[in-house]
XYZ file of C-alpha atoms in Angstrom:
273
model
C 0.219 -0.167 -0.062
C 1.299 3.588 -0.736
C 1.380 6.835 1.111
C -1.513 8.156 -1.005
C -3.613 4.856 -0.972
C -3.189 5.367 3.143
C -4.544 8.635 2.830
C -7.300 7.450 1.086
C -8.047 5.202 3.484
C -8.274 7.396 6.303
C -10.284 9.908 4.255
C -13.266 6.536 4.268
C -12.968 6.199 7.445
C -13.004 9.291 8.909
C -16.505 9.470 6.251
C -17.951 6.556 7.552
C -17.360 7.467 10.876
C -18.913 10.601 10.247
C -22.035 9.163 8.552
C -22.627 6.604 11.547
C -22.615 9.332 14.363
C -25.184 11.450 12.113
C -27.462 8.499 11.469
C -27.143 7.713 15.123
C -27.620 11.726 16.211
C -30.423 11.668 14.196
C -32.487 9.107 15.587
C -31.735 10.217 19.164
C -33.086 13.296 17.920
C -36.280 11.659 16.612
C -36.704 9.839 19.633
C -36.427 13.146 21.568
C -38.807 14.708 19.497
C -41.332 11.905 20.264
C -40.990 11.418 23.768
C -42.523 14.003 25.523
C -40.574 13.060 28.775
C -37.236 15.052 27.589
C -36.569 18.277 27.472
C -35.474 20.525 24.343
C -32.429 21.431 25.578
C -31.437 17.660 25.052
C -31.905 18.379 21.697
C -30.650 21.340 21.444
C -27.344 19.835 22.687
C -27.054 17.130 20.191
C -27.718 19.515 17.660
C -24.605 21.496 18.672
C -22.293 18.596 18.991
C -23.369 17.816 15.063
C -22.431 20.788 13.941
C -19.387 20.997 15.977
C -17.754 17.212 14.953
C -18.734 18.752 11.125
C -17.310 22.081 11.590
C -14.120 20.195 12.553
C -13.908 17.319 10.163
C -14.745 18.871 6.759
C -11.242 20.720 6.095
C -9.156 18.267 7.139
C -11.404 15.463 4.433
C -11.298 18.091 2.106
C -7.412 18.811 2.317
C -6.775 14.985 2.291
C -8.879 14.823 -1.122
C -7.072 17.427 -2.795
C -3.499 15.496 -1.627
C -4.763 12.066 -3.016
C -5.710 13.913 -6.661
C -2.496 16.282 -6.930
C -0.643 12.769 -6.004
C -2.365 10.831 -8.445
C -2.031 13.637 -11.112
C 1.683 14.042 -10.841
C 2.050 9.907 -10.631
C 0.092 9.664 -13.821
C 2.150 13.092 -15.801
C 5.448 11.312 -14.748
C 4.554 8.210 -16.138
C 3.648 10.027 -19.304
C 6.636 11.924 -19.419
C 8.767 8.604 -18.661
C 7.113 6.388 -21.362
C 7.430 9.223 -23.819
C 11.442 9.529 -23.117
C 12.246 6.046 -23.680
C 9.500 5.534 -26.616
C 7.321 3.394 -24.504
C 9.417 1.457 -22.657
C 11.967 1.107 -24.981
C 15.133 2.994 -24.396
C 17.151 4.667 -27.066
C 20.310 2.648 -28.373
C 22.937 4.901 -30.152
C 23.703 3.850 -33.703
C 26.860 2.091 -34.199
C 28.937 3.578 -37.594
C 31.798 1.754 -39.099
C 34.493 4.166 -38.973
C 36.033 5.247 -42.907
C 39.334 4.024 -43.823
C 41.732 6.784 -43.501
C 42.754 7.945 -46.865
C 46.548 7.446 -48.161
C 49.247 8.384 -50.807
C 48.266 7.111 -54.334
C 50.791 3.843 -55.498
C 54.322 4.112 -55.521
C 54.401 6.994 -52.583
C 54.915 6.791 -49.002
C 52.263 7.992 -46.675
C 53.117 10.166 -43.536
C 50.330 11.061 -41.485
C 51.336 14.513 -39.998
C 49.256 16.576 -37.680
C 49.303 19.481 -40.027
C 47.713 16.801 -42.917
C 48.887 13.989 -45.066
C 52.380 14.156 -46.694
C 53.329 11.793 -49.546
C 56.993 10.901 -50.400
C 58.967 9.187 -53.077
C 62.493 8.536 -53.613
C 64.331 8.738 -56.580
C 68.016 7.852 -57.658
C 70.323 9.736 -60.090
C 73.437 11.787 -59.756
C 71.816 15.227 -59.584
C 72.568 18.422 -57.861
C 70.683 20.244 -55.084
C 68.649 21.986 -57.732
C 68.217 19.355 -60.461
C 66.707 17.092 -57.858
C 64.230 20.079 -57.261
C 63.311 20.338 -60.616
C 62.889 16.602 -60.841
C 60.094 16.764 -57.961
C 58.549 19.355 -59.272
C 57.897 17.126 -62.413
C 56.070 14.608 -59.601
C 53.722 17.552 -58.840
C 55.982 17.704 -55.178
C 59.152 19.794 -54.386
C 62.279 18.493 -52.240
C 60.535 17.283 -48.857
C 62.392 17.891 -45.302
C 62.005 15.258 -42.347
C 59.197 15.847 -39.977
C 60.131 13.268 -37.233
C 62.074 10.135 -37.103
C 59.666 7.291 -38.868
C 60.218 9.298 -42.017
C 63.873 9.459 -41.379
C 63.441 5.238 -41.228
C 61.522 5.556 -44.330
C 64.068 7.038 -46.222
C 66.978 5.160 -44.596
C 65.050 1.898 -45.752
C 63.608 3.321 -48.937
C 67.447 4.240 -49.852
C 69.036 1.078 -48.880
C 66.451 -0.983 -50.737
C 67.523 1.273 -54.031
C 71.011 0.607 -53.158
C 71.322 -2.872 -52.822
C 70.632 -3.939 -56.303
C 73.358 -1.716 -57.750
C 76.370 -2.514 -55.111
C 76.781 0.742 -54.205
C 76.881 1.049 -50.317
C 76.993 4.630 -49.629
C 75.237 7.794 -51.076
C 73.973 10.900 -49.962
C 70.047 11.583 -50.061
C 68.917 15.592 -51.273
C 66.767 16.797 -48.542
C 64.195 19.955 -48.868
C 66.057 22.493 -46.361
C 67.557 26.184 -46.790
C 70.682 27.632 -44.946
C 69.586 30.359 -42.613
C 72.189 33.393 -43.625
C 75.105 34.276 -40.996
C 74.470 31.043 -39.084
C 75.137 27.080 -39.088
C 71.218 26.719 -39.108
C 69.065 25.780 -41.545
C 65.024 25.611 -41.811
C 62.945 23.055 -43.869
C 61.434 24.693 -47.356
C 58.802 22.596 -48.553
C 56.086 24.416 -47.244
C 54.823 21.388 -44.876
C 57.021 20.515 -43.041
C 57.573 22.006 -39.169
C 59.641 22.164 -36.024
C 63.340 20.901 -35.611
C 62.411 17.266 -34.345
C 63.750 16.079 -38.603
C 67.172 17.617 -37.834
C 69.321 14.447 -37.096
C 72.502 15.959 -37.637
C 75.809 13.735 -37.152
C 78.658 14.250 -35.041
C 79.934 18.378 -35.355
C 77.044 19.335 -38.464
C 76.567 21.433 -39.469
C 79.756 23.105 -39.681
C 79.524 25.280 -43.078
C 82.438 24.030 -44.407
C 84.969 24.819 -41.818
C 85.248 27.823 -44.354
C 86.485 25.518 -46.794
C 87.413 28.157 -49.877
C 84.499 26.397 -52.043
C 82.163 28.370 -50.100
C 79.302 27.993 -47.561
C 77.349 24.301 -47.694
C 73.808 25.940 -47.968
C 72.051 22.479 -48.558
C 71.909 19.241 -46.739
C 72.230 15.218 -47.136
C 70.651 12.514 -45.760
C 73.748 10.498 -45.740
C 72.763 5.899 -46.214
C 74.637 2.866 -45.563
C 73.908 -0.420 -46.867
C 74.965 -3.719 -44.469
C 77.552 -4.318 -46.697
C 79.563 -0.787 -46.423
C 80.647 -1.748 -42.911
C 82.877 -4.532 -44.621
C 84.870 -1.326 -45.726
C 83.998 1.416 -43.439
C 85.664 4.955 -44.499
C 85.322 8.564 -43.134
C 81.602 8.411 -43.538
C 81.083 5.833 -41.131
C 80.452 8.361 -37.644
C 77.277 9.565 -39.846
C 75.245 6.609 -40.877
C 71.764 8.168 -40.949
C 72.345 11.287 -40.136
C 72.356 14.779 -41.718
C 75.263 16.597 -43.697
C 75.329 20.229 -44.693
C 76.860 19.831 -48.316
C 77.214 22.488 -51.065
C 73.757 22.625 -53.388
C 76.228 22.933 -56.551
C 78.055 19.261 -56.188
C 77.173 15.927 -56.415
C 80.293 13.125 -55.520
C 80.513 13.639 -51.930
C 79.261 10.785 -51.981
C 79.315 10.215 -55.861
C 75.899 8.123 -55.811
C 72.634 10.734 -55.005
C 69.041 10.064 -54.261
C 66.671 12.648 -53.746
C 63.143 12.567 -52.264
C 60.262 14.360 -53.061
C 57.272 15.405 -51.001
C 53.670 16.525 -52.030
C 50.289 17.192 -49.830
C 48.261 14.399 -49.417
C 44.099 13.851 -49.569
C 42.617 15.590 -46.991
C 42.781 13.619 -43.476
C 39.262 12.467 -42.250
C 40.923 12.432 -38.197
C 42.245 15.826 -38.608
C 39.827 18.523 -36.705
């Protein structure tokens, strides 16, 4: 039994008591009127008692009936609201969606998921200077690429080794997209996309700007790469494996085998933003 039901029982009980008392009082009243031996004073006393009891109980009944009706109305409203919210006792279930495949670069290009967007890279091999390599990248729709992070550097090393092994060549220089900051021994990436300094993996003592070499300043950068066979007869480049060296932009003989890494913007990355 709920509290509202309890109040309703009390109202019914009170009504029953009042009705019973009314009947008894009326009967007694009729008896007194018909009995000539009783005085009119007794009749008046009973009428006053009836009026007093009715006056005391009536407000209480009215309050209980009002509260009970209000509770039933609130309960009905809450139940209706709950059913509407849950769709008639059917809780809402979130829709599951299959994520779209992450876009990638076209075949033959390495996909790098940079914070600034997808960057595509491709390595070519040719005995070219820096500027010749830049022109070659432009024919592919790109520019010489910088290095954003270590993952990109590892890609460049691995792909260069893969291309060198069939030739029997054990060491090469890979042109990078970078420019020398005049009056300093520092560089900046110039491909329009690479950011920060995380990718500047310099070798020991680099960049040294040629240490005053009469051939002039070394304004370009190359990544030195060796194959496993190199270590059977290492030379002066041994300390520079997989690191960056500054070099003369117009030269292509040290190391004599040259490669270049091109880069271009890839498709929009739906996971960014």
